[in-house]
Amino acid sequence: MTHDDDASEEDRTLTRSERKLAIREPVFTVLVSTEQDAERTIRIDGSTPSPVLIGKSVSCAIRIEDKSVSRRHASLELADDALLFTDLTSTNGSFLGGTQVMQALLRGGETIRIGGTTLFFSLETQEVAPQRPARQRLGRLLGASPAMQRLYPVIDRLAASNVPIVLEGETGTGKEMLAETIHELSPLSSGPFVVFDCTTVPPSLLESELFGHERGAFTGATALRRGLFEQAHGGTLLIDEIGDLDLAMQPKLLRALERGEFRRVGGNEAIHVEVRILCATRRDLDREVAEGRFRDDLFHRLAVARIELPPLRRRTADIPALARAFWTQLGGEQAQFPAKELPRWQSMPWPGNVRELRNAIARQMAMGSIPPPGMDEDDSLEGVFGLGLPLSETRRILMERFEQRYLERILEQYGGNVTRAAEASGVARRHLQRLRAKARRSNPGPT
């Protein structure tokens, strides 16, 4: 037997060994049938980026040109050996047989009708090689749950590119941490990372904030000011809460993105910059476009790629690691970590997601309890007094907790609208913005 024969025999042995350890993985095939187009099939398995969106929008993996189908009509997501179908509050609904459904767990053989389109689902299994140990984290993101494991390869690929990305997810899921991770993994990592929050700047100052202004451009412009685009030159600009960007500002942003240049307010010189754009939003941008609150052309310019961070309730397996990380970050000793609380924490809904979990860990360290979300916390004076701190420090802790809780609740009540929340609070918008910025600075951490 030659050396080559030895090598080929070893290869065959390895293949047989891998086959012994291989696992069976579900593979779904979706047959899409419409009146306008020929039938086509889409394959969904463990390597498919999740969720798979269905609708008219160009951002949907299953795009359907059907007037009775919404822009983002529904989504599909693997759930163990089944496929979870979710109607995204579409206009005309989704029907399994003759029954309208909002969610359905599919196991193959079902037919769902949306508008004039039918989706037939079939299931088979495939052998896959043993998986490598799950990644525990990627950059600033922490989590080994299946939901995060499916995201990591997508983030790796997109970070290496230079395309604009829209980062989606509920409040508190960690979109800014995701943006920082993409920047740090990108070829622009040595450049600046600049954040612009659309909710913290009044419409009259948006253009100056983004593009800067010349001296004397308007009352109060006593010196030249470089805008955030210039500050981010050679790096990444994160436009946070892009869905809240004033409609009048949107064409100016689009023009700057398309040309790669802009003029400062009051200036005549075109300034060229090289900036990678990331946008974050808690809103459904497809719906914002459909309802005329967000420009369609700007949406398509920004949403070259999209990443949706899962809510904490869909990644409960990550709660122990997150809780321990926050405990350490906040100065706690791991030997004192209350592991007995983990089952309860994993059963809680966490509507504020990872940010709420971090706040709850902070309360646990200071006061020894984490109340269920939605219930009043027992922020008793005795609990704070028990810390044995001076009067000034005790007063500061109580005031910070009061401000943070009030801010969270008033912003939640008004859907994150800072102007309306400030009016209802009887304080200036700028004061509420300062409280919000202070809360964010005091609550960094892994996601």
Short mmCIF file of C-alpha atoms in Angstrom, two decimals:
data_model
loop_
_atom_site.label_atom_id
_atom_site.label_comp_id
_atom_site.label_asym_id
_atom_site.label_seq_id
_atom_site.Cartn_x
_atom_site.Cartn_y
_atom_site.Cartn_z
CA MET A 1 0.00 0.00 0.00
CA THR A 2 1.42 3.38 -0.99
CA HIS A 3 1.60 6.49 1.19
CA ASP A 4 -1.29 7.94 -0.81
CA ASP A 5 -3.30 4.80 -0.12
CA ASP A 6 -2.60 5.25 3.61
CA ALA A 7 -3.82 8.84 3.44
CA SER A 8 -7.00 7.95 1.58
CA GLU A 9 -7.72 5.11 4.01
CA GLU A 10 -7.23 7.55 6.93
CA ASP A 11 -9.63 9.96 5.27
CA ARG A 12 -12.21 7.22 4.91
CA THR A 13 -11.74 6.25 8.56
CA LEU A 14 -12.22 9.84 9.68
CA THR A 15 -15.34 10.09 7.58
CA ARG A 16 -16.73 6.93 9.15
CA SER A 17 -15.88 8.27 12.63
CA GLU A 18 -17.61 11.51 11.91
CA ARG A 19 -20.60 9.60 10.65
CA LYS A 20 -20.85 7.70 13.92
CA LEU A 21 -21.01 11.00 15.78
CA ALA A 22 -23.20 12.79 13.26
CA ILE A 23 -26.55 14.17 14.33
CA ARG A 24 -29.81 14.41 12.41
CA GLU A 25 -30.85 17.99 11.67
CA PRO A 26 -34.28 19.08 10.38
CA VAL A 27 -34.40 20.66 6.92
CA PHE A 28 -37.55 22.45 5.81
CA THR A 29 -38.43 23.16 2.20
CA VAL A 30 -40.93 25.91 1.46
CA LEU A 31 -42.72 25.69 -1.88
CA VAL A 32 -43.95 29.18 -2.83
CA SER A 33 -46.79 29.29 -5.33
CA THR A 34 -48.28 32.56 -6.61
CA GLU A 35 -50.64 33.45 -9.41
CA GLN A 36 -48.12 35.82 -10.98
CA ASP A 37 -44.84 33.84 -10.76
CA ALA A 38 -43.61 30.31 -11.33
CA GLU A 39 -43.30 28.07 -8.30
CA ARG A 40 -40.03 28.24 -6.38
CA THR A 41 -38.58 26.53 -3.34
CA ILE A 42 -36.61 27.86 -0.38
CA ARG A 43 -34.55 25.68 1.94
CA ILE A 44 -34.33 26.42 5.67
CA ASP A 45 -31.88 24.58 7.94
CA GLY A 46 -29.60 25.28 10.89
CA SER A 47 -27.25 27.41 8.76
CA THR A 48 -30.02 29.75 7.55
CA PRO A 49 -29.88 33.25 9.10
CA SER A 50 -32.88 33.68 11.39
CA PRO A 51 -35.57 34.86 11.23
CA VAL A 52 -36.54 34.30 7.59
CA LEU A 53 -38.83 37.16 6.58
CA ILE A 54 -41.73 36.81 4.13
CA GLY A 55 -43.25 39.80 2.34
CA LYS A 56 -43.06 42.37 -0.45
CA SER A 57 -40.05 44.23 0.93
CA VAL A 58 -36.72 43.76 -0.83
CA SER A 59 -35.26 42.94 2.58
CA CYS A 60 -37.34 39.74 2.83
CA ALA A 61 -35.61 36.42 2.12
CA ILE A 62 -38.90 35.12 0.69
CA ARG A 63 -40.02 38.06 -1.41
CA ILE A 64 -43.55 37.89 -2.82
CA GLU A 65 -44.92 40.31 -5.40
CA ASP A 66 -48.53 40.15 -4.30
CA LYS A 67 -50.60 43.28 -3.57
CA SER A 68 -52.46 41.54 -0.75
CA VAL A 69 -49.19 40.62 1.03
CA SER A 70 -47.69 43.10 3.51
CA ARG A 71 -44.13 44.42 3.23
CA ARG A 72 -43.09 42.27 6.19
CA HIS A 73 -45.95 39.82 6.33
CA ALA A 74 -44.57 36.93 8.39
CA SER A 75 -41.43 35.26 9.66
CA LEU A 76 -40.09 31.71 9.94
CA GLU A 77 -37.70 30.48 12.60
CA LEU A 78 -36.35 27.04 13.47
CA ALA A 79 -37.52 25.82 16.89
CA ASP A 80 -35.83 22.50 17.65
CA ASP A 81 -37.36 20.03 15.17
CA ALA A 82 -40.17 22.38 14.09
CA LEU A 83 -40.57 25.65 12.20
CA LEU A 84 -42.24 28.56 13.96
CA PHE A 85 -44.45 30.65 11.66
CA THR A 86 -45.35 34.12 12.98
CA ASP A 87 -47.69 36.62 11.33
CA LEU A 88 -46.13 40.06 11.81
CA THR A 89 -49.51 41.78 12.31
CA SER A 90 -50.06 41.80 8.54
CA THR A 91 -52.92 43.70 6.94
CA ASN A 92 -54.74 40.74 5.39
CA GLY A 93 -53.69 37.93 7.70
CA SER A 94 -52.31 34.40 7.31
CA PHE A 95 -54.46 31.27 7.03
CA LEU A 96 -53.67 27.67 7.94
CA GLY A 97 -56.43 25.73 6.25
CA GLY A 98 -59.48 27.91 6.81
CA THR A 99 -58.28 29.32 10.12
CA GLN A 100 -56.50 32.65 10.50
CA VAL A 101 -53.38 32.21 12.62
CA MET A 102 -50.93 34.55 14.32
CA GLN A 103 -48.47 31.77 15.16
CA ALA A 104 -48.17 28.13 14.19
CA LEU A 105 -45.59 25.43 14.91
CA LEU A 106 -45.03 23.59 11.62
CA ARG A 107 -43.70 20.03 11.36
CA GLY A 108 -44.11 19.42 7.63
CA GLY A 109 -47.15 18.85 5.45
CA GLU A 110 -48.89 22.18 6.23
CA THR A 111 -50.12 24.77 3.72
CA ILE A 112 -50.39 28.44 4.68
CA ARG A 113 -52.12 31.00 2.50
CA ILE A 114 -51.18 34.69 2.55
CA GLY A 115 -53.10 36.80 0.06
CA GLY A 116 -53.05 35.03 -3.29
CA THR A 117 -49.91 33.06 -2.38
CA THR A 118 -49.66 29.59 -0.88
CA LEU A 119 -46.72 28.25 1.08
CA PHE A 120 -46.37 24.47 1.35
CA PHE A 121 -43.97 23.18 4.00
CA SER A 122 -42.18 19.83 3.84
CA LEU A 123 -39.69 18.35 6.30
CA GLU A 124 -36.76 16.01 5.89
CA THR A 125 -33.59 15.43 7.92
CA GLN A 126 -29.93 15.49 7.04
CA GLU A 127 -26.81 14.16 8.72
CA VAL A 128 -24.45 16.88 9.88
CA ALA A 129 -20.96 16.50 11.29
CA PRO A 130 -20.48 17.01 15.02
CA GLN A 131 -20.62 20.69 15.81
CA ARG A 132 -17.72 22.54 17.32
CA PRO A 133 -18.22 23.73 20.90
CA ALA A 134 -20.66 26.63 20.95
CA ARG A 135 -19.08 30.07 20.87
CA GLN A 136 -19.58 31.75 24.20
CA ARG A 137 -19.22 35.29 22.89
CA LEU A 138 -18.39 37.42 19.88
CA GLY A 139 -16.79 40.77 20.58
CA ARG A 140 -19.01 42.55 23.11
CA LEU A 141 -21.85 40.08 22.61
CA LEU A 142 -22.24 37.30 25.16
CA GLY A 143 -24.32 34.16 24.71
CA ALA A 144 -24.13 30.54 23.62
CA SER A 145 -27.86 29.99 23.00
CA PRO A 146 -29.00 28.71 19.58
CA ALA A 147 -30.45 32.15 18.79
CA MET A 148 -27.02 33.76 19.27
CA GLN A 149 -25.12 30.93 17.58
CA ARG A 150 -27.10 31.54 14.40
CA LEU A 151 -26.22 35.23 14.53
CA TYR A 152 -22.46 34.96 15.01
CA PRO A 153 -21.55 33.72 11.48
CA VAL A 154 -23.79 36.41 9.95
CA ILE A 155 -22.12 39.10 12.07
CA ASP A 156 -18.66 37.81 11.11
CA ARG A 157 -19.45 38.00 7.38
CA LEU A 158 -21.11 41.41 7.50
CA ALA A 159 -18.43 42.93 9.73
CA ALA A 160 -15.83 42.08 7.09
CA SER A 161 -17.78 43.97 4.44
CA ASN A 162 -18.47 47.68 4.19
CA VAL A 163 -22.22 47.59 3.49
CA PRO A 164 -24.72 49.60 5.55
CA ILE A 165 -26.58 47.49 8.11
CA VAL A 166 -29.85 48.06 9.94
CA LEU A 167 -29.75 46.61 13.47
CA GLU A 168 -33.22 45.74 14.72
CA GLY A 169 -34.61 44.53 18.01
CA GLU A 170 -36.64 45.48 21.03
CA THR A 171 -35.49 48.11 23.50
CA GLY A 172 -32.68 46.79 25.69
CA THR A 173 -31.56 43.90 23.46
CA GLY A 174 -28.09 45.39 22.98
CA LYS A 175 -28.10 47.00 19.53
CA GLU A 176 -25.36 49.48 20.43
CA MET A 177 -23.16 46.64 21.71
CA LEU A 178 -23.79 44.82 18.44
CA ALA A 179 -22.75 47.93 16.50
CA GLU A 180 -19.53 48.23 18.52
CA THR A 181 -18.81 44.54 17.87
CA ILE A 182 -19.26 44.99 14.12
CA HIS A 183 -16.95 48.00 14.19
CA GLU A 184 -14.28 46.19 16.21
CA LEU A 185 -14.34 43.20 13.83
CA SER A 186 -14.29 45.36 10.70
CA PRO A 187 -11.35 46.65 8.63
CA LEU A 188 -12.20 50.10 10.07
CA SER A 189 -11.59 49.05 13.68
CA SER A 190 -8.63 51.44 14.02
CA GLY A 191 -10.91 54.35 13.09
CA PRO A 192 -13.41 56.18 15.30
CA PHE A 193 -16.75 54.78 16.43
CA VAL A 194 -19.28 57.62 16.66
CA VAL A 195 -22.88 57.38 17.91
CA PHE A 196 -25.73 59.73 16.97
CA ASP A 197 -29.06 59.27 18.79
CA CYS A 198 -31.93 60.68 16.72
CA THR A 199 -34.14 61.05 19.79
CA THR A 200 -31.86 63.43 21.69
CA VAL A 201 -31.52 66.30 19.18
CA PRO A 202 -34.35 68.70 18.25
CA PRO A 203 -35.21 68.81 14.50
CA SER A 204 -33.80 72.34 14.13
CA LEU A 205 -30.31 71.16 15.13
CA LEU A 206 -30.17 67.81 13.31
CA GLU A 207 -28.37 69.08 10.23
CA SER A 208 -25.74 70.90 12.28
CA GLU A 209 -25.23 67.86 14.51
CA LEU A 210 -24.65 65.52 11.57
CA PHE A 211 -22.84 67.79 9.12
CA GLY A 212 -21.45 70.58 11.29
CA HIS A 213 -21.68 74.33 10.70
CA GLU A 214 -19.54 77.30 9.77
CA ARG A 215 -18.95 80.20 12.09
CA GLY A 216 -21.86 82.63 11.85
CA ALA A 217 -24.13 80.14 10.08
CA PHE A 218 -26.91 80.94 12.55
CA THR A 219 -27.44 82.74 15.83
CA GLY A 220 -25.16 81.18 18.42
CA ALA A 221 -22.75 79.63 15.88
CA THR A 222 -19.70 81.45 17.26
CA ALA A 223 -17.15 78.95 15.92
CA LEU A 224 -16.74 76.35 13.20
CA ARG A 225 -18.04 72.95 14.30
CA ARG A 226 -17.26 69.58 12.76
CA GLY A 227 -20.32 67.35 12.54
CA LEU A 228 -20.53 63.67 13.38
CA PHE A 229 -19.93 62.62 9.77
CA GLU A 230 -16.56 64.35 9.84
CA GLN A 231 -15.77 63.00 13.28
CA ALA A 232 -16.46 59.46 12.03
CA HIS A 233 -14.24 59.78 8.93
CA GLY A 234 -12.28 56.55 8.47
CA GLY A 235 -14.50 54.70 10.93
CA THR A 236 -18.11 53.87 11.76
CA LEU A 237 -21.13 56.08 12.41
CA LEU A 238 -24.00 54.47 14.31
CA ILE A 239 -27.29 56.32 13.78
CA ASP A 240 -29.33 55.16 16.75
CA GLU A 241 -33.15 55.08 16.57
CA ILE A 242 -33.10 55.91 12.85
CA GLY A 243 -36.87 55.34 12.79
CA ASP A 244 -37.28 58.56 14.82
CA LEU A 245 -35.32 60.73 12.35
CA ASP A 246 -37.30 63.82 11.36
CA LEU A 247 -38.88 63.37 7.92
CA ALA A 248 -37.50 66.70 6.66
CA MET A 249 -33.95 65.57 7.47
CA GLN A 250 -34.20 62.26 5.67
CA PRO A 251 -33.54 63.50 2.07
CA LYS A 252 -30.45 65.39 3.29
CA LEU A 253 -29.10 62.22 4.90
CA LEU A 254 -29.87 60.23 1.76
CA ARG A 255 -28.01 62.74 -0.42
CA ALA A 256 -24.94 62.59 1.85
CA LEU A 257 -24.94 58.78 1.79
CA GLU A 258 -25.31 58.55 -1.99
CA ARG A 259 -22.60 61.11 -2.77
CA GLY A 260 -20.28 60.41 0.14
CA GLU A 261 -20.06 64.13 0.72
CA PHE A 262 -21.95 67.02 2.30
CA ARG A 263 -21.69 70.72 3.13
CA ARG A 264 -21.61 72.18 6.58
CA VAL A 265 -24.53 74.43 7.48
CA GLY A 266 -23.64 77.86 6.11
CA GLY A 267 -20.75 76.46 4.05
CA ASN A 268 -20.09 76.13 0.32
CA GLU A 269 -17.29 73.57 0.29
CA ALA A 270 -18.20 69.93 -0.37
CA ILE A 271 -16.56 67.70 2.25
CA HIS A 272 -15.83 64.08 1.29
CA VAL A 273 -15.78 61.40 3.97
CA GLU A 274 -15.30 57.63 4.12
CA VAL A 275 -17.72 56.34 6.76
CA ARG A 276 -19.37 52.98 7.38
CA ILE A 277 -23.02 53.50 8.34
CA LEU A 278 -24.85 51.35 10.88
CA CYS A 279 -28.41 52.15 11.94
CA ALA A 280 -30.30 50.86 14.95
CA THR A 281 -34.04 50.93 15.52
CA ARG A 282 -36.67 49.49 17.81
CA ARG A 283 -39.34 50.34 15.20
CA ASP A 284 -40.60 48.25 12.28
CA LEU A 285 -39.09 50.28 9.43
CA ASP A 286 -41.16 48.47 6.80
CA ARG A 287 -44.30 49.66 8.55
CA GLU A 288 -42.87 53.17 8.95
CA VAL A 289 -42.26 53.25 5.17
CA ALA A 290 -45.73 51.89 4.40
CA GLU A 291 -47.34 54.55 6.61
CA GLY A 292 -45.29 57.39 5.12
CA ARG A 293 -43.15 58.19 8.16
CA PHE A 294 -39.89 56.99 6.61
CA ARG A 295 -38.67 57.52 3.06
CA ASP A 296 -38.64 54.41 0.89
CA ASP A 297 -35.45 55.45 -0.95
CA LEU A 298 -33.56 56.07 2.29
CA PHE A 299 -34.75 52.75 3.68
CA HIS A 300 -33.40 50.86 0.66
CA ARG A 301 -30.10 52.77 0.87
CA LEU A 302 -29.63 51.82 4.53
CA ALA A 303 -31.09 48.30 4.65
CA VAL A 304 -28.52 46.60 2.41
CA ALA A 305 -28.27 44.09 5.24
CA ARG A 306 -30.31 43.61 8.40
CA ILE A 307 -29.59 41.90 11.72
CA GLU A 308 -32.32 41.36 14.30
CA LEU A 309 -31.23 40.77 17.88
CA PRO A 310 -33.49 38.30 19.69
CA PRO A 311 -35.28 39.39 22.88
CA LEU A 312 -34.01 37.88 26.11
CA ARG A 313 -37.12 35.68 26.43
CA ARG A 314 -35.94 33.82 23.30
CA ARG A 315 -32.43 33.26 24.67
CA THR A 316 -33.08 32.34 28.30
CA ALA A 317 -30.18 29.86 28.19
CA ASP A 318 -27.88 32.91 28.16
CA ILE A 319 -29.26 34.39 31.39
CA PRO A 320 -26.83 32.57 33.76
CA ALA A 321 -23.78 33.76 31.80
CA LEU A 322 -25.15 37.29 31.47
CA ALA A 323 -26.07 37.48 35.16
CA ARG A 324 -22.61 36.32 36.24
CA ALA A 325 -20.94 38.77 33.85
CA PHE A 326 -23.01 41.67 35.19
CA TRP A 327 -22.37 40.57 38.78
CA THR A 328 -18.59 40.69 38.19
CA GLN A 329 -18.77 43.92 36.21
CA LEU A 330 -20.65 45.62 39.04
CA GLY A 331 -17.98 44.61 41.55
CA GLY A 332 -19.49 41.45 43.01
CA GLU A 333 -17.50 38.42 44.11
CA GLN A 334 -18.40 35.24 42.21
CA ALA A 335 -18.32 33.33 45.50
CA GLN A 336 -21.28 35.44 46.60
CA PHE A 337 -23.22 35.10 43.36
CA PRO A 338 -26.81 33.99 44.20
CA ALA A 339 -26.97 30.95 41.93
CA LYS A 340 -30.18 29.76 43.61
CA GLU A 341 -31.97 32.67 41.89
CA LEU A 342 -31.08 31.50 38.36
CA PRO A 343 -34.17 29.30 37.78
CA ARG A 344 -36.45 32.16 38.77
CA TRP A 345 -34.60 34.65 36.60
CA GLN A 346 -34.82 32.28 33.62
CA SER A 347 -38.59 32.03 34.08
CA MET A 348 -39.14 35.79 34.05
CA PRO A 349 -40.31 37.56 30.85
CA TRP A 350 -37.84 40.50 30.98
CA PRO A 351 -39.75 42.99 28.80
CA GLY A 352 -36.75 45.36 29.13
CA ASN A 353 -34.45 42.57 27.91
CA VAL A 354 -30.73 42.55 28.72
CA ARG A 355 -30.76 46.12 30.03
CA GLU A 356 -33.49 45.21 32.52
CA LEU A 357 -31.53 42.14 33.62
CA ARG A 358 -28.47 44.27 34.32
CA ASN A 359 -30.53 46.74 36.34
CA ALA A 360 -32.04 43.85 38.28
CA ILE A 361 -28.59 42.45 39.08
CA ALA A 362 -27.57 45.89 40.35
CA ARG A 363 -30.63 45.92 42.63
CA GLN A 364 -29.82 42.40 43.80
CA MET A 365 -26.34 43.48 44.84
CA ALA A 366 -27.57 46.58 46.65
CA MET A 367 -30.76 45.29 48.20
CA GLY A 368 -30.76 41.51 48.02
CA SER A 369 -33.82 40.92 45.83
CA ILE A 370 -34.98 41.05 42.25
CA PRO A 371 -38.72 41.71 41.95
CA PRO A 372 -40.64 40.29 38.98
CA PRO A 373 -41.00 42.75 36.09
CA GLY A 374 -44.16 44.84 36.32
CA MET A 375 -44.31 44.69 40.12
CA ASP A 376 -43.30 47.55 42.41
CA GLU A 377 -39.78 47.15 43.77
CA ASP A 378 -39.30 47.39 47.52
CA ASP A 379 -36.69 50.14 47.43
CA SER A 380 -36.90 50.53 51.18
CA LEU A 381 -34.85 53.11 53.02
CA GLU A 382 -33.70 50.38 55.39
CA GLY A 383 -32.16 48.46 52.50
CA VAL A 384 -30.04 51.43 51.48
CA PHE A 385 -29.25 52.38 55.06
CA GLY A 386 -27.92 48.87 55.55
CA LEU A 387 -25.07 49.68 53.17
CA GLY A 388 -23.59 51.90 55.90
CA LEU A 389 -22.73 54.77 53.55
CA PRO A 390 -22.40 58.48 54.40
CA LEU A 391 -25.49 60.69 54.09
CA SER A 392 -24.42 62.27 50.81
CA GLU A 393 -23.72 58.88 49.17
CA THR A 394 -26.98 57.40 50.46
CA ARG A 395 -28.91 60.38 49.08
CA ARG A 396 -27.14 60.03 45.71
CA ILE A 397 -27.99 56.31 45.40
CA LEU A 398 -31.65 56.88 46.23
CA MET A 399 -31.93 59.79 43.80
CA GLU A 400 -30.25 57.88 40.97
CA ARG A 401 -32.59 54.94 41.49
CA PHE A 402 -35.61 57.22 41.56
CA GLU A 403 -34.54 59.04 38.38
CA GLN A 404 -33.76 55.83 36.54
CA ARG A 405 -37.07 54.17 37.44
CA TYR A 406 -39.04 57.31 36.61
CA LEU A 407 -37.22 57.71 33.29
CA GLU A 408 -37.79 54.08 32.28
CA ARG A 409 -41.49 54.24 33.06
CA ILE A 410 -42.26 57.62 31.49
CA LEU A 411 -40.39 56.75 28.28
CA GLU A 412 -42.14 53.38 28.11
CA GLN A 413 -45.50 55.12 28.63
CA TYR A 414 -44.86 57.42 25.66
CA GLY A 415 -43.21 54.87 23.36
CA GLY A 416 -39.73 56.36 23.71
CA ASN A 417 -40.85 59.82 22.53
CA VAL A 418 -38.63 62.16 24.55
CA THR A 419 -40.61 65.31 23.71
CA ARG A 420 -43.95 63.90 24.88
CA ALA A 421 -42.34 62.31 27.96
CA ALA A 422 -40.75 65.64 28.91
CA GLU A 423 -44.06 67.49 28.53
CA ALA A 424 -45.84 64.93 30.71
CA SER A 425 -43.05 65.11 33.31
CA GLY A 426 -43.17 68.90 33.51
CA VAL A 427 -39.43 69.21 32.79
CA ALA A 428 -37.43 70.54 29.86
CA ARG A 429 -36.69 68.10 27.05
CA ARG A 430 -32.98 68.77 27.50
CA HIS A 431 -33.17 67.81 31.19
CA LEU A 432 -34.83 64.50 30.29
CA GLN A 433 -32.17 63.92 27.62
CA ARG A 434 -29.44 64.47 30.20
CA LEU A 435 -31.05 61.93 32.53
CA ARG A 436 -31.28 59.45 29.67
CA ALA A 437 -27.63 59.94 28.70
CA LYS A 438 -26.61 59.55 32.34
CA ALA A 439 -28.56 56.29 32.64
CA ARG A 440 -26.92 54.92 29.49
CA ARG A 441 -23.43 55.84 30.67
CA SER A 442 -24.05 54.10 33.97
CA ASN A 443 -25.42 50.95 32.31
CA PRO A 444 -22.78 49.68 29.83
CA GLY A 445 -22.14 45.97 29.64
CA PRO A 446 -22.21 42.77 27.60
CA THR A 447 -25.32 41.64 25.74
#
